[in-house]
Amino acid sequence: MLVAMVAFLAACGSSSAHTSTTTPVHPGAPTIACGPATAKTVAASARARVYQVGNAVYGCAASGRGSFRLGNATHTIKELRAGPVAVAGDLAAYGLTSFGVDTVHAQVVVRRLTDGIRLQAFPATKAVGAESFESVGSVVVKPDGAVAWIAHESSIGARGQTTEVQSARAGGSNVVVASGSGIDPSSLRLRGSTLSWRDAGVTRRATLR
């Protein structure tokens, strides 16, 4: 009888440890692919998740080797800010921003969350100069690694400022799809392979291949 009771308690403890990272915090909520169930989800797919613990941002995949730190949720001089973030399949794409005394540089990173490998990284804008300030307003990604984003750059001097829509195929180089002062940096969306964004109140579209 005592042996049976010990076996029962061990089985219950094992089940609890397994489900703590995969079950929803609230009944009816989407299943959490990986990571702590109580952590704030930043972006997720059925197979992967980016989440926040304190000021740290992590990514993981259900079939992966654990969690990988992507950056910080807020900026500091010493550490990089990760955001905005998009997840598709096992991949995450996100802006990664560094802050200096009189410059702010940003890039867009595509990272595989099964093993943490960085697949691609691109400068956020093509127009970078001295005393320039870059920011990524929105980003989207496809499961094959194709990525697109909107970034804004301003600088002291004659160039002023610009906003760019950029895209890159999986394993390819980045190209400027559109640019202009009327582009809403936070407006990029992806449906299938169709990109859309707002420019001076008008919806524009392109194909992300």
mmCIF file of C-alpha atoms in Angstrom:
data_model
loop_
_atom_site.group_PDB
_atom_site.id
_atom_site.type_symbol
_atom_site.label_atom_id
_atom_site.label_comp_id
_atom_site.label_asym_id
_atom_site.label_seq_id
_atom_site.Cartn_x
_atom_site.Cartn_y
_atom_site.Cartn_z
ATOM 1 C CA MET A 1 0.000 0.000 0.000
ATOM 2 C CA LEU A 2 2.846 2.379 0.945
ATOM 3 C CA VAL A 3 4.699 1.617 -2.314
ATOM 4 C CA ALA A 4 1.557 2.329 -4.343
ATOM 5 C CA MET A 5 1.050 5.667 -2.549
ATOM 6 C CA VAL A 6 4.680 6.758 -3.204
ATOM 7 C CA ALA A 7 4.340 5.831 -6.888
ATOM 8 C CA PHE A 8 1.094 7.841 -7.113
ATOM 9 C CA LEU A 9 2.667 10.952 -5.561
ATOM 10 C CA ALA A 10 5.728 10.713 -7.817
ATOM 11 C CA ALA A 11 3.517 10.472 -10.888
ATOM 12 C CA CYS A 12 1.552 13.560 -9.807
ATOM 13 C CA GLY A 13 4.746 15.570 -9.218
ATOM 14 C CA SER A 14 6.146 14.581 -12.616
ATOM 15 C CA SER A 15 2.935 15.612 -14.391
ATOM 16 C CA SER A 16 2.899 19.001 -12.648
ATOM 17 C CA ALA A 17 6.504 19.757 -13.623
ATOM 18 C CA HIS A 18 5.831 18.898 -17.262
ATOM 19 C CA THR A 19 2.683 20.942 -17.692
ATOM 20 C CA SER A 20 3.874 24.106 -15.932
ATOM 21 C CA THR A 21 5.534 25.405 -19.112
ATOM 22 C CA THR A 22 2.986 24.258 -21.667
ATOM 23 C CA THR A 23 -0.498 24.786 -20.272
ATOM 24 C CA PRO A 24 -2.353 28.112 -20.382
ATOM 25 C CA VAL A 25 -2.491 30.222 -17.232
ATOM 26 C CA HIS A 26 -6.233 30.739 -17.732
ATOM 27 C CA PRO A 27 -8.688 28.058 -18.930
ATOM 28 C CA GLY A 28 -9.580 28.600 -22.572
ATOM 29 C CA ALA A 29 -6.385 30.565 -23.298
ATOM 30 C CA PRO A 30 -4.166 29.440 -26.230
ATOM 31 C CA THR A 31 -1.672 26.689 -25.450
ATOM 32 C CA ILE A 32 1.794 28.054 -24.657
ATOM 33 C CA ALA A 33 4.392 26.476 -26.930
ATOM 34 C CA CYS A 34 7.318 26.865 -24.512
ATOM 35 C CA GLY A 35 8.744 28.982 -21.738
ATOM 36 C CA PRO A 36 7.279 29.908 -18.336
ATOM 37 C CA ALA A 37 3.499 29.848 -18.342
ATOM 38 C CA THR A 38 3.364 32.947 -16.141
ATOM 39 C CA ALA A 39 5.660 35.063 -18.350
ATOM 40 C CA LYS A 40 4.245 37.806 -20.562
ATOM 41 C CA THR A 41 3.947 36.656 -24.188
ATOM 42 C CA VAL A 42 5.282 39.251 -26.635
ATOM 43 C CA ALA A 43 4.601 37.264 -29.837
ATOM 44 C CA ALA A 44 3.946 33.606 -30.585
ATOM 45 C CA SER A 45 3.063 30.944 -33.133
ATOM 46 C CA ALA A 46 1.807 27.419 -32.515
ATOM 47 C CA ARG A 47 5.456 26.258 -32.383
ATOM 48 C CA ALA A 48 7.443 29.120 -30.853
ATOM 49 C CA ARG A 49 7.160 32.038 -28.473
ATOM 50 C CA VAL A 50 8.888 35.269 -27.491
ATOM 51 C CA TYR A 51 8.225 36.262 -23.898
ATOM 52 C CA GLN A 52 9.315 38.777 -21.281
ATOM 53 C CA VAL A 53 10.573 38.137 -17.752
ATOM 54 C CA GLY A 54 11.326 41.351 -15.897
ATOM 55 C CA ASN A 55 13.140 43.535 -18.423
ATOM 56 C CA ALA A 56 14.586 40.599 -20.381
ATOM 57 C CA VAL A 57 13.126 39.268 -23.648
ATOM 58 C CA TYR A 58 13.565 35.575 -24.516
ATOM 59 C CA GLY A 59 12.642 33.307 -27.403
ATOM 60 C CA CYS A 60 12.028 29.563 -27.446
ATOM 61 C CA ALA A 61 10.505 26.810 -29.568
ATOM 62 C CA ALA A 62 8.526 23.748 -28.535
ATOM 63 C CA SER A 63 11.026 21.454 -30.273
ATOM 64 C CA GLY A 64 14.068 23.471 -29.249
ATOM 65 C CA ARG A 65 16.920 23.328 -26.749
ATOM 66 C CA GLY A 66 15.637 25.925 -24.304
ATOM 67 C CA SER A 67 15.248 29.699 -24.233
ATOM 68 C CA PHE A 68 17.544 32.295 -25.769
ATOM 69 C CA ARG A 69 17.845 35.900 -24.666
ATOM 70 C CA LEU A 70 17.062 38.349 -27.474
ATOM 71 C CA GLY A 71 17.581 41.620 -25.618
ATOM 72 C CA ASN A 72 15.798 44.001 -23.270
ATOM 73 C CA ALA A 73 12.211 45.212 -23.299
ATOM 74 C CA THR A 74 13.389 48.776 -22.629
ATOM 75 C CA HIS A 75 16.584 50.494 -23.674
ATOM 76 C CA THR A 76 19.714 51.118 -21.669
ATOM 77 C CA ILE A 77 23.132 52.422 -22.728
ATOM 78 C CA LYS A 78 24.755 49.048 -21.997
ATOM 79 C CA GLU A 79 22.169 46.606 -23.401
ATOM 80 C CA LEU A 80 20.199 46.261 -26.625
ATOM 81 C CA ARG A 81 16.443 46.679 -26.871
ATOM 82 C CA ALA A 82 14.573 43.871 -28.669
ATOM 83 C CA GLY A 83 11.320 44.973 -30.305
ATOM 84 C CA PRO A 84 9.021 45.061 -32.077
ATOM 85 C CA VAL A 85 8.806 41.284 -32.515
ATOM 86 C CA ALA A 86 7.063 38.928 -34.963
ATOM 87 C CA VAL A 87 7.004 35.104 -34.806
ATOM 88 C CA ALA A 88 6.167 32.624 -37.574
ATOM 89 C CA GLY A 89 6.820 28.894 -37.386
ATOM 90 C CA ASP A 90 10.087 28.453 -35.472
ATOM 91 C CA LEU A 91 11.423 31.900 -36.416
ATOM 92 C CA ALA A 92 11.408 35.290 -34.737
ATOM 93 C CA ALA A 93 12.118 38.613 -36.436
ATOM 94 C CA TYR A 94 12.695 41.667 -34.313
ATOM 95 C CA GLY A 95 14.222 45.101 -34.170
ATOM 96 C CA LEU A 96 17.441 45.308 -32.167
ATOM 97 C CA THR A 97 18.390 48.810 -31.095
ATOM 98 C CA SER A 98 21.555 50.178 -29.492
ATOM 99 C CA PHE A 99 21.647 53.555 -27.776
ATOM 100 C CA GLY A 100 24.660 55.858 -27.686
ATOM 101 C CA VAL A 101 25.259 59.397 -26.512
ATOM 102 C CA ASP A 102 24.204 61.091 -29.761
ATOM 103 C CA THR A 103 23.206 58.132 -31.970
ATOM 104 C CA VAL A 104 20.614 55.381 -31.968
ATOM 105 C CA HIS A 105 21.333 52.505 -34.342
ATOM 106 C CA ALA A 106 18.842 49.761 -35.167
ATOM 107 C CA GLN A 107 18.899 46.533 -37.117
ATOM 108 C CA VAL A 108 16.412 43.803 -37.952
ATOM 109 C CA VAL A 109 17.314 40.255 -36.940
ATOM 110 C CA VAL A 110 15.843 36.922 -38.035
ATOM 111 C CA ARG A 111 16.579 34.182 -35.506
ATOM 112 C CA ARG A 112 15.715 30.500 -35.350
ATOM 113 C CA LEU A 113 14.277 29.697 -31.942
ATOM 114 C CA THR A 114 14.949 25.952 -31.954
ATOM 115 C CA ASP A 115 18.697 26.528 -31.538
ATOM 116 C CA GLY A 116 19.072 30.311 -31.188
ATOM 117 C CA ILE A 117 21.024 30.712 -34.431
ATOM 118 C CA ARG A 118 20.851 34.166 -36.035
ATOM 119 C CA LEU A 119 19.977 33.576 -39.682
ATOM 120 C CA GLN A 120 20.073 37.149 -40.993
ATOM 121 C CA ALA A 121 20.613 40.713 -39.773
ATOM 122 C CA PHE A 122 20.015 43.927 -41.717
ATOM 123 C CA PRO A 123 20.561 47.634 -41.033
ATOM 124 C CA ALA A 124 17.172 49.133 -40.224
ATOM 125 C CA THR A 125 17.512 51.874 -42.855
ATOM 126 C CA LYS A 126 19.682 52.605 -45.868
ATOM 127 C CA ALA A 127 20.113 56.264 -44.878
ATOM 128 C CA VAL A 128 22.471 56.322 -41.906
ATOM 129 C CA GLY A 129 24.815 59.179 -41.092
ATOM 130 C CA ALA A 130 26.550 60.904 -38.215
ATOM 131 C CA GLU A 131 24.307 61.812 -35.281
ATOM 132 C CA SER A 132 21.459 59.727 -36.659
ATOM 133 C CA PHE A 133 18.564 58.155 -34.809
ATOM 134 C CA GLU A 134 16.941 54.966 -36.118
ATOM 135 C CA SER A 135 13.881 53.082 -34.912
ATOM 136 C CA VAL A 136 11.969 50.031 -36.144
ATOM 137 C CA GLY A 137 8.230 50.655 -36.025
ATOM 138 C CA SER A 138 6.874 47.280 -37.139
ATOM 139 C CA VAL A 139 8.150 43.962 -38.480
ATOM 140 C CA VAL A 140 6.636 40.857 -40.080
ATOM 141 C CA VAL A 141 8.135 37.470 -40.976
ATOM 142 C CA LYS A 142 7.179 34.335 -42.881
ATOM 143 C CA PRO A 143 7.983 30.775 -41.703
ATOM 144 C CA ASP A 144 10.593 30.450 -44.485
ATOM 145 C CA GLY A 145 12.521 33.482 -43.174
ATOM 146 C CA ALA A 146 11.375 36.195 -45.569
ATOM 147 C CA VAL A 147 11.061 39.399 -43.556
ATOM 148 C CA ALA A 148 9.819 42.969 -43.929
ATOM 149 C CA TRP A 149 9.824 46.018 -41.691
ATOM 150 C CA ILE A 150 9.234 49.745 -41.462
ATOM 151 C CA ALA A 151 12.001 51.883 -39.981
ATOM 152 C CA HIS A 152 12.392 55.601 -39.375
ATOM 153 C CA GLU A 153 15.641 57.576 -39.465
ATOM 154 C CA SER A 154 16.332 61.164 -38.537
ATOM 155 C CA SER A 155 19.623 63.010 -38.469
ATOM 156 C CA ILE A 156 21.066 66.387 -37.709
ATOM 157 C CA GLY A 157 21.888 68.196 -40.906
ATOM 158 C CA ALA A 158 20.543 68.556 -44.428
ATOM 159 C CA ARG A 159 19.086 65.048 -44.784
ATOM 160 C CA GLY A 160 16.395 65.527 -42.170
ATOM 161 C CA GLN A 161 14.363 62.355 -41.777
ATOM 162 C CA THR A 162 12.944 59.465 -43.754
ATOM 163 C CA THR A 163 10.715 56.412 -43.247
ATOM 164 C CA GLU A 164 11.362 53.243 -45.259
ATOM 165 C CA VAL A 165 9.503 50.001 -45.942
ATOM 166 C CA GLN A 166 12.084 47.271 -46.540
ATOM 167 C CA SER A 167 11.937 43.573 -47.289
ATOM 168 C CA ALA A 168 14.306 40.641 -47.772
ATOM 169 C CA ARG A 169 13.865 37.129 -49.067
ATOM 170 C CA ALA A 170 15.106 34.233 -46.968
ATOM 171 C CA GLY A 171 18.883 34.262 -47.424
ATOM 172 C CA GLY A 172 18.691 37.364 -49.622
ATOM 173 C CA SER A 173 19.637 41.017 -49.346
ATOM 174 C CA ASN A 174 17.309 43.768 -48.212
ATOM 175 C CA VAL A 175 15.642 46.208 -50.607
ATOM 176 C CA VAL A 176 13.650 49.398 -50.080
ATOM 177 C CA VAL A 177 10.036 48.773 -51.105
ATOM 178 C CA ALA A 178 8.807 52.311 -50.406
ATOM 179 C CA SER A 179 9.896 55.468 -48.613
ATOM 180 C CA GLY A 180 8.321 58.763 -47.638
ATOM 181 C CA SER A 181 7.393 61.001 -44.759
ATOM 182 C CA GLY A 182 3.740 59.921 -44.834
ATOM 183 C CA ILE A 183 4.363 56.250 -44.008
ATOM 184 C CA ASP A 184 2.999 55.143 -40.637
ATOM 185 C CA PRO A 185 5.886 53.220 -38.996
ATOM 186 C CA SER A 186 3.558 50.976 -36.986
ATOM 187 C CA SER A 187 1.233 50.050 -39.856
ATOM 188 C CA LEU A 188 2.986 47.068 -41.507
ATOM 189 C CA ARG A 189 0.836 43.931 -41.802
ATOM 190 C CA LEU A 190 1.250 40.559 -43.544
ATOM 191 C CA ARG A 191 -1.516 38.322 -44.865
ATOM 192 C CA GLY A 192 -0.174 35.299 -46.708
ATOM 193 C CA SER A 193 2.514 36.869 -48.896
ATOM 194 C CA THR A 194 0.842 40.278 -49.156
ATOM 195 C CA LEU A 195 2.353 43.194 -47.267
ATOM 196 C CA SER A 196 0.283 46.256 -46.492
ATOM 197 C CA TRP A 197 1.023 49.596 -44.822
ATOM 198 C CA ARG A 198 -0.469 53.068 -44.531
ATOM 199 C CA ASP A 199 1.000 56.002 -46.431
ATOM 200 C CA ALA A 200 -0.667 59.396 -45.910
ATOM 201 C CA GLY A 201 -3.880 57.594 -44.967
ATOM 202 C CA VAL A 202 -3.833 55.325 -48.055
ATOM 203 C CA THR A 203 -3.226 51.566 -47.834
ATOM 204 C CA ARG A 204 -0.317 50.409 -50.008
ATOM 205 C CA ARG A 205 0.533 46.798 -50.829
ATOM 206 C CA ALA A 206 3.444 44.698 -52.046
ATOM 207 C CA THR A 207 4.391 41.018 -52.196
ATOM 208 C CA LEU A 208 6.826 39.457 -49.736
ATOM 209 C CA ARG A 209 8.417 36.569 -51.589
#
